Coordinates of N, CA and C in Angstrom, one line a residue:
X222 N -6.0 8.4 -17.3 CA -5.8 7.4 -16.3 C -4.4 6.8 -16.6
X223 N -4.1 6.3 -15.8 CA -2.4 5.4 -15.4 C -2.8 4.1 -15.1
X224 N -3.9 3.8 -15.8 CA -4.2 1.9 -15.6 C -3.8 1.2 -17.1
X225 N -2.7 0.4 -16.9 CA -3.2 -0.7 -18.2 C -3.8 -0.9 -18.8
X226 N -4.2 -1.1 -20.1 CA -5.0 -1.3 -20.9 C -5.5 -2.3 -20.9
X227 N -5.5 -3.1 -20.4 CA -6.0 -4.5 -20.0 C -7.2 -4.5 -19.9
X228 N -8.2 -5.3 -20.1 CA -9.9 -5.4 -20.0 C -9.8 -5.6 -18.2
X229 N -10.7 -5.2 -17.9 CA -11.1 -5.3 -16.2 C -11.4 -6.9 -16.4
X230 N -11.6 -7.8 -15.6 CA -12.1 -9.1 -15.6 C -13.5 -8.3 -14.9
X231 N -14.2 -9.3 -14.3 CA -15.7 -9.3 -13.8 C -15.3 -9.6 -12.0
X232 N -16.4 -8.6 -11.3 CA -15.7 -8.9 -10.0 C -16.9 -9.2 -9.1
X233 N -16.7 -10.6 -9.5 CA -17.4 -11.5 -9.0 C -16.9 -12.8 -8.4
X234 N -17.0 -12.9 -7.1 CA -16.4 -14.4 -6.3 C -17.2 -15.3 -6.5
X235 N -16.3 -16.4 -6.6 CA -17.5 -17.6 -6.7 C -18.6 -18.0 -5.2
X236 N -18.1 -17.4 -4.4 CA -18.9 -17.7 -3.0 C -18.2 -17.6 -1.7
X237 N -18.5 -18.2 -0.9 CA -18.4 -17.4 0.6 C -17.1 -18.1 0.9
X238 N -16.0 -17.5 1.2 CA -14.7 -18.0 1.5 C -14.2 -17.0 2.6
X239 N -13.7 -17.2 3.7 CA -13.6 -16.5 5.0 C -11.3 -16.8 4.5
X240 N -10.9 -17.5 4.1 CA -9.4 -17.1 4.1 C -9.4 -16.0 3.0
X241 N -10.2 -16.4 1.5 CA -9.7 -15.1 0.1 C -10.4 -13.8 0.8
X242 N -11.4 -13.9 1.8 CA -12.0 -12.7 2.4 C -11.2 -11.9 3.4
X243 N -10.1 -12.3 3.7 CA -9.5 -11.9 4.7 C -8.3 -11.5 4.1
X244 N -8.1 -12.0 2.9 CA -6.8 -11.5 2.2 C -7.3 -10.3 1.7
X245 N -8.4 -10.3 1.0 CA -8.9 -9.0 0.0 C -9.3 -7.9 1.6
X246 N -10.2 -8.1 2.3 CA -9.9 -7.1 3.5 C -8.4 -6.4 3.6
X247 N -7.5 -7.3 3.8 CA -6.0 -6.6 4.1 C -5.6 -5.7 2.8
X248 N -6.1 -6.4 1.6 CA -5.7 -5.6 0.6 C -6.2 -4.1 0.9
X249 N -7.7 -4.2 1.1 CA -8.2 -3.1 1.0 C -8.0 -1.6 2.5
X250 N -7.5 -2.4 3.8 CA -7.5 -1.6 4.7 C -5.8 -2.3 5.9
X251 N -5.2 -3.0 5.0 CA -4.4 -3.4 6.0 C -2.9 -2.9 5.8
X252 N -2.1 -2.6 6.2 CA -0.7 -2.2 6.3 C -0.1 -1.6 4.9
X253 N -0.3 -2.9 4.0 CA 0.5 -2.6 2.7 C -1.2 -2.7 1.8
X254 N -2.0 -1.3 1.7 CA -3.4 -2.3 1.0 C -3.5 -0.5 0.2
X255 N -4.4 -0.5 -0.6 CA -4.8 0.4 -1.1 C -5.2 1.6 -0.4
X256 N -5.6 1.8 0.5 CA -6.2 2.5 1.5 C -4.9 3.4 1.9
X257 N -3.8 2.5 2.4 CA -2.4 3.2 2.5 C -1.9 3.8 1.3
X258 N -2.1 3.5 0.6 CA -1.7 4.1 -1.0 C -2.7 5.6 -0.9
X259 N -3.3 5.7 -1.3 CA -5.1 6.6 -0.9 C -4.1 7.5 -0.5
X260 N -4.2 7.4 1.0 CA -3.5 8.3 1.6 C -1.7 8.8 1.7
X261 N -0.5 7.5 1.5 CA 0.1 8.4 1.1 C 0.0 9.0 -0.3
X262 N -0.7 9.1 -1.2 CA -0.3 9.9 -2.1 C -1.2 11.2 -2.4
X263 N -2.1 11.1 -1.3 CA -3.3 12.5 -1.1 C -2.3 13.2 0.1
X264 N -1.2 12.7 0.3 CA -0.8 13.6 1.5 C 0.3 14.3 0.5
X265 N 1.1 13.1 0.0 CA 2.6 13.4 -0.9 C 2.2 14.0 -2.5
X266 N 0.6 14.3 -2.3 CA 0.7 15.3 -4.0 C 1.1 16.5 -3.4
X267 N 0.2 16.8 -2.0 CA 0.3 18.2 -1.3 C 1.8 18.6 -0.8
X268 N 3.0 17.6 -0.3 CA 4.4 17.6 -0.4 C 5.3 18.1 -1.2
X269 N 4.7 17.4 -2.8 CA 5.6 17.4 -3.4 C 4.5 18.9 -4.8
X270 N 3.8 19.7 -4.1 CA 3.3 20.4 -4.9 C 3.8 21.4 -5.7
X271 N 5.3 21.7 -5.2 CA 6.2 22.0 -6.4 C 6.4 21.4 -7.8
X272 N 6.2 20.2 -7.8 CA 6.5 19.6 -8.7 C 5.4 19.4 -9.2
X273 N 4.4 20.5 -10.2 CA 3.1 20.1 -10.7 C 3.4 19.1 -11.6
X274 N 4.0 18.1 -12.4 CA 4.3 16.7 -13.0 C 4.1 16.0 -12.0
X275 N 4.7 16.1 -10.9 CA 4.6 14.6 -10.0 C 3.2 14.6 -9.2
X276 N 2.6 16.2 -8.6 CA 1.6 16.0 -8.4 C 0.2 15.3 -9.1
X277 N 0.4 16.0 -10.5 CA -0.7 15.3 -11.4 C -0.5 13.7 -11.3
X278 N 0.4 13.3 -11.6 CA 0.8 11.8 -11.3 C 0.3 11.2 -10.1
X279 N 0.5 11.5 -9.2 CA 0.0 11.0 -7.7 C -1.6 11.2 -8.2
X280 N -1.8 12.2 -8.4 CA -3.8 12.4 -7.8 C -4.1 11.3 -9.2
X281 N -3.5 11.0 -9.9 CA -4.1 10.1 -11.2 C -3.7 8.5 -10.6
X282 N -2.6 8.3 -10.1 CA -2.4 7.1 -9.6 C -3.4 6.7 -8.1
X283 N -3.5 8.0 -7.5 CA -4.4 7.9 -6.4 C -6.0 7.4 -6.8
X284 N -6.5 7.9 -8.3 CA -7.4 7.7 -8.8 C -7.9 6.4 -8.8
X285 N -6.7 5.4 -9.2 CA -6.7 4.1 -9.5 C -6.4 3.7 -8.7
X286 N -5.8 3.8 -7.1 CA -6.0 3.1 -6.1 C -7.2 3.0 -5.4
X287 N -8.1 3.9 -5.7 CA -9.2 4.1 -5.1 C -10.3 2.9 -5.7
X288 N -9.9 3.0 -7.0 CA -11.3 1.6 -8.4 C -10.6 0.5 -7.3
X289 N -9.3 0.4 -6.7 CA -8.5 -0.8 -6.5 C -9.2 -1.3 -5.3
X290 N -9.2 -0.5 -4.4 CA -10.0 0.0 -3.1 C -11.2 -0.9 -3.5
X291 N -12.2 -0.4 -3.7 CA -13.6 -0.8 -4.3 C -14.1 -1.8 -4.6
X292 N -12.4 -2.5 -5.8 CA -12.8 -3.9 -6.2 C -12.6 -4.6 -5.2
X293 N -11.5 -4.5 -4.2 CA -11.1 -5.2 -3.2 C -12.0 -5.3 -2.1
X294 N -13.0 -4.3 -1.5 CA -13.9 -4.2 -0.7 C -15.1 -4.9 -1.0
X295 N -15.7 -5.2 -2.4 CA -16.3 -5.4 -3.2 C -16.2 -7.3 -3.2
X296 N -15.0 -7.7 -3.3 CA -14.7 -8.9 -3.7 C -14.9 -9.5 -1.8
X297 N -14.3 -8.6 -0.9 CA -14.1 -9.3 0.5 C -15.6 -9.6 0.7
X298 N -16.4 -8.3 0.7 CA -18.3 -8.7 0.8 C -18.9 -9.9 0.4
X299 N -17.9 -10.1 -1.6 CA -19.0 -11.0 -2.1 C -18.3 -12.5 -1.3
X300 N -17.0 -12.5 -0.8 CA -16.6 -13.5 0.2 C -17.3 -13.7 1.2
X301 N -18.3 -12.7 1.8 CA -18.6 -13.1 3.1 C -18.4 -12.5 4.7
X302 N -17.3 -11.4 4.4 CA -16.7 -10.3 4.9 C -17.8 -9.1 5.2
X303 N -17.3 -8.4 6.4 CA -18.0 -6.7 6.2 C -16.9 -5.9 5.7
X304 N -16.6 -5.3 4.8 CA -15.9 -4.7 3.9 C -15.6 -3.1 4.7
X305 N -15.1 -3.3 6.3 CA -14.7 -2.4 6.5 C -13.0 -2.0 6.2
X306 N -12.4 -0.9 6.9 CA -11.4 -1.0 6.5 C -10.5 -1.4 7.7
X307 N -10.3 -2.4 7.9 CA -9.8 -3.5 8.8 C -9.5 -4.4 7.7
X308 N -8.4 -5.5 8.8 CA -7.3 -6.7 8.7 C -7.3 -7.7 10.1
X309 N -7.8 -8.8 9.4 CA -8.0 -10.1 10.8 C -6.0 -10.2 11.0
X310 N -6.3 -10.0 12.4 CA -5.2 -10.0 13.2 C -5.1 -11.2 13.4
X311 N -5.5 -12.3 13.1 CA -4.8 -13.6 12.6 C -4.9 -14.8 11.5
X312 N -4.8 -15.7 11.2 CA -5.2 -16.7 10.7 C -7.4 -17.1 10.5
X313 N -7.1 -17.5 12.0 CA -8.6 -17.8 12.2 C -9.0 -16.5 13.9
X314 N -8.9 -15.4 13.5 CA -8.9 -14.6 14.9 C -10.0 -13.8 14.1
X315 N -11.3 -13.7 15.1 CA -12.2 -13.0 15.4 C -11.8 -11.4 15.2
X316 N -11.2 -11.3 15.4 CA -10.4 -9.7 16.1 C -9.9 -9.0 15.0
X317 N -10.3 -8.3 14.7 CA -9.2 -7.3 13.5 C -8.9 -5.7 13.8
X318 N -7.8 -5.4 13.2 CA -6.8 -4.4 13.5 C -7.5 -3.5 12.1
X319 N -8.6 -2.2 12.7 CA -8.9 -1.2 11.7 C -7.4 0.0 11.4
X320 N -7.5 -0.1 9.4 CA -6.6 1.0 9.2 C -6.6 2.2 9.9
X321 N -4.9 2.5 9.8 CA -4.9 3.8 11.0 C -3.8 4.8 9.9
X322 N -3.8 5.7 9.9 CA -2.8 6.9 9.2 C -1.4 6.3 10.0
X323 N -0.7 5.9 10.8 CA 0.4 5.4 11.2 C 1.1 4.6 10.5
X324 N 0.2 3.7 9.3 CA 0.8 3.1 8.4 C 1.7 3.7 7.1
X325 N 1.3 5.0 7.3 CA 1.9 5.7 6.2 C 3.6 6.3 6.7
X326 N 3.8 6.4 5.4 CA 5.5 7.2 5.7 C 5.2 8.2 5.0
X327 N 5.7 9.5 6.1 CA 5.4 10.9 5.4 C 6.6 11.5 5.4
X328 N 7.3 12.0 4.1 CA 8.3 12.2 3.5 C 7.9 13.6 3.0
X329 N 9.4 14.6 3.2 CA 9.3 15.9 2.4 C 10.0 16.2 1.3
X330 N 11.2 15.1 1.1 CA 12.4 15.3 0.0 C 11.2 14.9 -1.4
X331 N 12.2 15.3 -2.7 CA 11.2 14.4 -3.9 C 11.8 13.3 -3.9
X332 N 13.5 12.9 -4.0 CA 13.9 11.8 -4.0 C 13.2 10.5 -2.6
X333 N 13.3 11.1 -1.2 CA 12.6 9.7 -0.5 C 11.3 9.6 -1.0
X334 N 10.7 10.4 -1.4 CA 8.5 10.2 -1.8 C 8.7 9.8 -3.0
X335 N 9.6 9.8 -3.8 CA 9.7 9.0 -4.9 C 10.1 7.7 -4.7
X336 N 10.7 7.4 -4.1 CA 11.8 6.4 -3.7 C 10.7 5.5 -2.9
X337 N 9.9 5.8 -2.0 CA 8.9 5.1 -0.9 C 8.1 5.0 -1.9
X338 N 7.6 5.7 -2.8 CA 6.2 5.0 -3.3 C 6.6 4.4 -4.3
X339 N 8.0 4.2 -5.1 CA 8.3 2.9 -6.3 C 8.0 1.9 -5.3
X340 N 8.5 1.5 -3.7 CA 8.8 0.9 -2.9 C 7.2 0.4 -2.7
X341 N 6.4 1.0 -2.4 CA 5.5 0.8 -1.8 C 4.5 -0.3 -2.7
X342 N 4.5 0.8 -4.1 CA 4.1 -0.3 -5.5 C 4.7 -1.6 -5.8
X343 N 5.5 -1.7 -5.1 CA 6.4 -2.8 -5.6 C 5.7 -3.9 -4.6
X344 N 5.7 -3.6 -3.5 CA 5.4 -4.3 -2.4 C 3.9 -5.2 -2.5
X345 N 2.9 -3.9 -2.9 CA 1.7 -4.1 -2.9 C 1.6 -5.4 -4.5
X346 N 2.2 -5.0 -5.8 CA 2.3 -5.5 -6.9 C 2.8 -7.5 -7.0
X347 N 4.0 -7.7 -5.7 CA 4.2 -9.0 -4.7 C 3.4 -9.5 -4.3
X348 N 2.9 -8.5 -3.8 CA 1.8 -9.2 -2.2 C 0.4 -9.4 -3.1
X349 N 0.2 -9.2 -4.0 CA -1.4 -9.7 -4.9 C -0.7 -10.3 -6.1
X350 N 0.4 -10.6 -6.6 CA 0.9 -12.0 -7.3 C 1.0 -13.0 -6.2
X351 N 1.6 -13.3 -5.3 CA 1.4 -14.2 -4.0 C 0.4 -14.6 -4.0
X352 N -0.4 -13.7 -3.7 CA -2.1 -14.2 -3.1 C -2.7 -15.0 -4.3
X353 N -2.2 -14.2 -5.5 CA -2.8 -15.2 -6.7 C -2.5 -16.7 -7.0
X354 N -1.2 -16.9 -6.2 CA -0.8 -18.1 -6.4 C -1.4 -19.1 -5.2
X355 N -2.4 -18.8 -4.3 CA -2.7 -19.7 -3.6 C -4.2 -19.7 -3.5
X356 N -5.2 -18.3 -3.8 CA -6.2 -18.6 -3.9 C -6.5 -19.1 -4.9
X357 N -7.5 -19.9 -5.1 CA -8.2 -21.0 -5.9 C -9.1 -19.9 -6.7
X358 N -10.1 -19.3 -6.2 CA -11.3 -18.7 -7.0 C -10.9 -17.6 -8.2
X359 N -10.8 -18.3 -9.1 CA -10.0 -17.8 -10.6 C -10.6 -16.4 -10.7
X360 N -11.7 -15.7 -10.5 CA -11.7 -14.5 -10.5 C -11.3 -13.1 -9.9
X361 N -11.1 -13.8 -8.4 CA -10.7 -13.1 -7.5 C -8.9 -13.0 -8.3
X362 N -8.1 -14.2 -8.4 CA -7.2 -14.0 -9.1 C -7.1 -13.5 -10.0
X363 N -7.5 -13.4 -11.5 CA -7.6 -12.5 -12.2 C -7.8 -11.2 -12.3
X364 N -8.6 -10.4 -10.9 CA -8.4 -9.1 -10.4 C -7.5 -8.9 -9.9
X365 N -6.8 -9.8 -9.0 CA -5.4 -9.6 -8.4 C -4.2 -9.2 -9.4
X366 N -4.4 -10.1 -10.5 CA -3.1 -9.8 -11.6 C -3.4 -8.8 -12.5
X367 N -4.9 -8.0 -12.5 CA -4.9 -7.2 -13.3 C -4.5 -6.1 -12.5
X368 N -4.8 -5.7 -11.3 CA -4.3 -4.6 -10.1 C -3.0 -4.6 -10.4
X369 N -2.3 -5.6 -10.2 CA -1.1 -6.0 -10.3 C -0.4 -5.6 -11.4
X370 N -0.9 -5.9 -12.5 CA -0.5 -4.8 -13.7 C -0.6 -3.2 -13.9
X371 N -1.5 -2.7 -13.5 CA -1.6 -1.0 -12.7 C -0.5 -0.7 -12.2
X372 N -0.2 -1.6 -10.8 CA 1.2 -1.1 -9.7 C 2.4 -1.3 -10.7
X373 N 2.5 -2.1 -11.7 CA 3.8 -1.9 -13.3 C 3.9 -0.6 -13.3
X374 N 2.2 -0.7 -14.1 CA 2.7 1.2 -14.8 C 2.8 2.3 -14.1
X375 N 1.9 2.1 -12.2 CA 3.0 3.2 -11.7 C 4.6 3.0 -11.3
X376 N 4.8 2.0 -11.2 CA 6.2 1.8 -10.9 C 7.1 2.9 -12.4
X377 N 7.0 1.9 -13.4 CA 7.5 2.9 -14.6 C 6.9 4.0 -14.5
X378 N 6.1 4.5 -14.1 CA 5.6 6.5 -14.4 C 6.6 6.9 -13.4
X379 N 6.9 6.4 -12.0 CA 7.1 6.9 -10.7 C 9.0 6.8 -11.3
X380 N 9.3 6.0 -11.8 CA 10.5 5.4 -12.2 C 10.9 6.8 -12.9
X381 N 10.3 7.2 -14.3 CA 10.5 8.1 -14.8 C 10.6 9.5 -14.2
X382 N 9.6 9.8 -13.2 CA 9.6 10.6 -12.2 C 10.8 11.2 -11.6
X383 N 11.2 10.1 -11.0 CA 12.5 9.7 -10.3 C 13.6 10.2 -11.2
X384 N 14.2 9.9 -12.6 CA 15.0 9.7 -13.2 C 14.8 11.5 -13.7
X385 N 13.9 12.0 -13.7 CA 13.7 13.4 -14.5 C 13.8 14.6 -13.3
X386 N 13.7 14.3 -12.5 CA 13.7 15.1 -11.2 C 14.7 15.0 -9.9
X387 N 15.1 13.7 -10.4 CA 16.3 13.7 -8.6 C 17.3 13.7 -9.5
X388 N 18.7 14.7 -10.0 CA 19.7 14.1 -10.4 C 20.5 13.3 -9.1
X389 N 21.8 12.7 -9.6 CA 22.4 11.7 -9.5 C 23.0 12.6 -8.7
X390 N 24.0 12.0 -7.5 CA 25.1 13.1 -6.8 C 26.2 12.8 -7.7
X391 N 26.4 13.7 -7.8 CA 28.0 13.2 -8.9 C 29.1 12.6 -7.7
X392 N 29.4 13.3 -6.7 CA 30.5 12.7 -5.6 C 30.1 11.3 -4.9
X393 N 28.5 11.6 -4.4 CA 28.5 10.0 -3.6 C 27.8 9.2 -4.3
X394 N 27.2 9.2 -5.8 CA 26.2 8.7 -6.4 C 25.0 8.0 -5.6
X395 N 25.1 9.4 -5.0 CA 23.6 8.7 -4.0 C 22.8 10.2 -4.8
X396 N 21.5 10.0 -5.0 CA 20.2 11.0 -5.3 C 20.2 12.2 -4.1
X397 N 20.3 13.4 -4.7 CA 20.5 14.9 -3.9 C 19.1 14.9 -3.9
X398 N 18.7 15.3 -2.3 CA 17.4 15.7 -2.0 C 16.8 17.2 -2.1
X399 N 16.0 17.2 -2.9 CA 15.4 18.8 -2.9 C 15.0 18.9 -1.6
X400 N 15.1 20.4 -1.8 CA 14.6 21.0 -0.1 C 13.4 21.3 -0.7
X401 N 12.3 20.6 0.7 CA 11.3 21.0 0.8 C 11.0 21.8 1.9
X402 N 10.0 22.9 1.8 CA 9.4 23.5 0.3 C 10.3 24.0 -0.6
X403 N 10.5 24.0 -1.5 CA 11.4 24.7 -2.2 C 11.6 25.8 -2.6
X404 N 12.8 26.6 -2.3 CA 13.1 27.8 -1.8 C 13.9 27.8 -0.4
X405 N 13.6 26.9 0.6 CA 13.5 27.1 1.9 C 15.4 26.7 2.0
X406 N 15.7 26.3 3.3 CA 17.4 26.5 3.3 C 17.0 25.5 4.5

């Protein structure tokens, strides 16, 4: 695994809360949520399948978005939520927007699928320290910062990734993109 060593906390809400329910829904099925993760990196192990290192990496980081998945679907129910994979399209709106594959960025280079998913970790690793700082129910928080510690150590795996596989352009010091598939022109 690619999880922290950190003890899991216990994933248990204290009770029925319709805002921490609506946050953990988005975690689990909304724009920037684990679900999106799932999928780009079940699409970008098969992209980047030249690179048997970076693939193994994805399907193991994919592994752990999946437990992330679970806790988050898991936590929205014991909120009060149906734990599909939807995001309330507002504040207090009835209505929610089910995840769709359009959320994802599908990339062929190794440099941009490396580059988008430090980006993407980064994003998701924000957006559940945020949330920690305004939900109240200490457990739900304490899942949030321990996820949050995970999207660290893929950031550093994906980091090293990056650093071992894209050299540097020497002329524009911008990262030379492999051709995918590799071989091809």
């Amino acid at each position: 695994m690619v999880q922290s060593t950190l003890p899991w906390p216990p994933v248990q809400a204290a009770g029925n809360n319709p805002c921490c329910a609506a946050a953990m829904l988005d975690n689990a099925g909304g724009q920037i949520s684990e679900m999106s993760a799932i999928g780009f990196y079940c699409f970008h192990s098969l992209a980047a399948s030249a690179w048997q290192e970076v693939t193994d990496a994805f399907r193991q980081i994919c592994r752990d978005e999946m437990r992330h998945l679970e806790i988050f679907s898991t936590l929205a129910m014991q909120l009060g939520a149906e734990p599909r994979l939807w995001s309330p399209c507002g504040s207090l709106s009835s209505r929610c927007r089910y995840w769709t594959p359009a959320y994802l960025t599908y990339h062929t280079g190794l440099d941009s699928i490396l580059a988008a998913a430090m980006d993407e970790e980064e994003r998701s690793r924000q957006k559940y320290l945020m949330q920690a700082a305004w939900i109240q129910d200490e457990n739900v928080c304490d899942n949030l910062r321990r996820i949050a510690e995970d999207e660290i150590l893929h950031l550093q795996i994906l980091k090293g990734l990056y650093e071992k596989y894209v050299p540097p352009d020497e002329t524009a010091g911008k990262p030379v993109s492999p051709v995918f598939p590799p071989g091809a022109s």
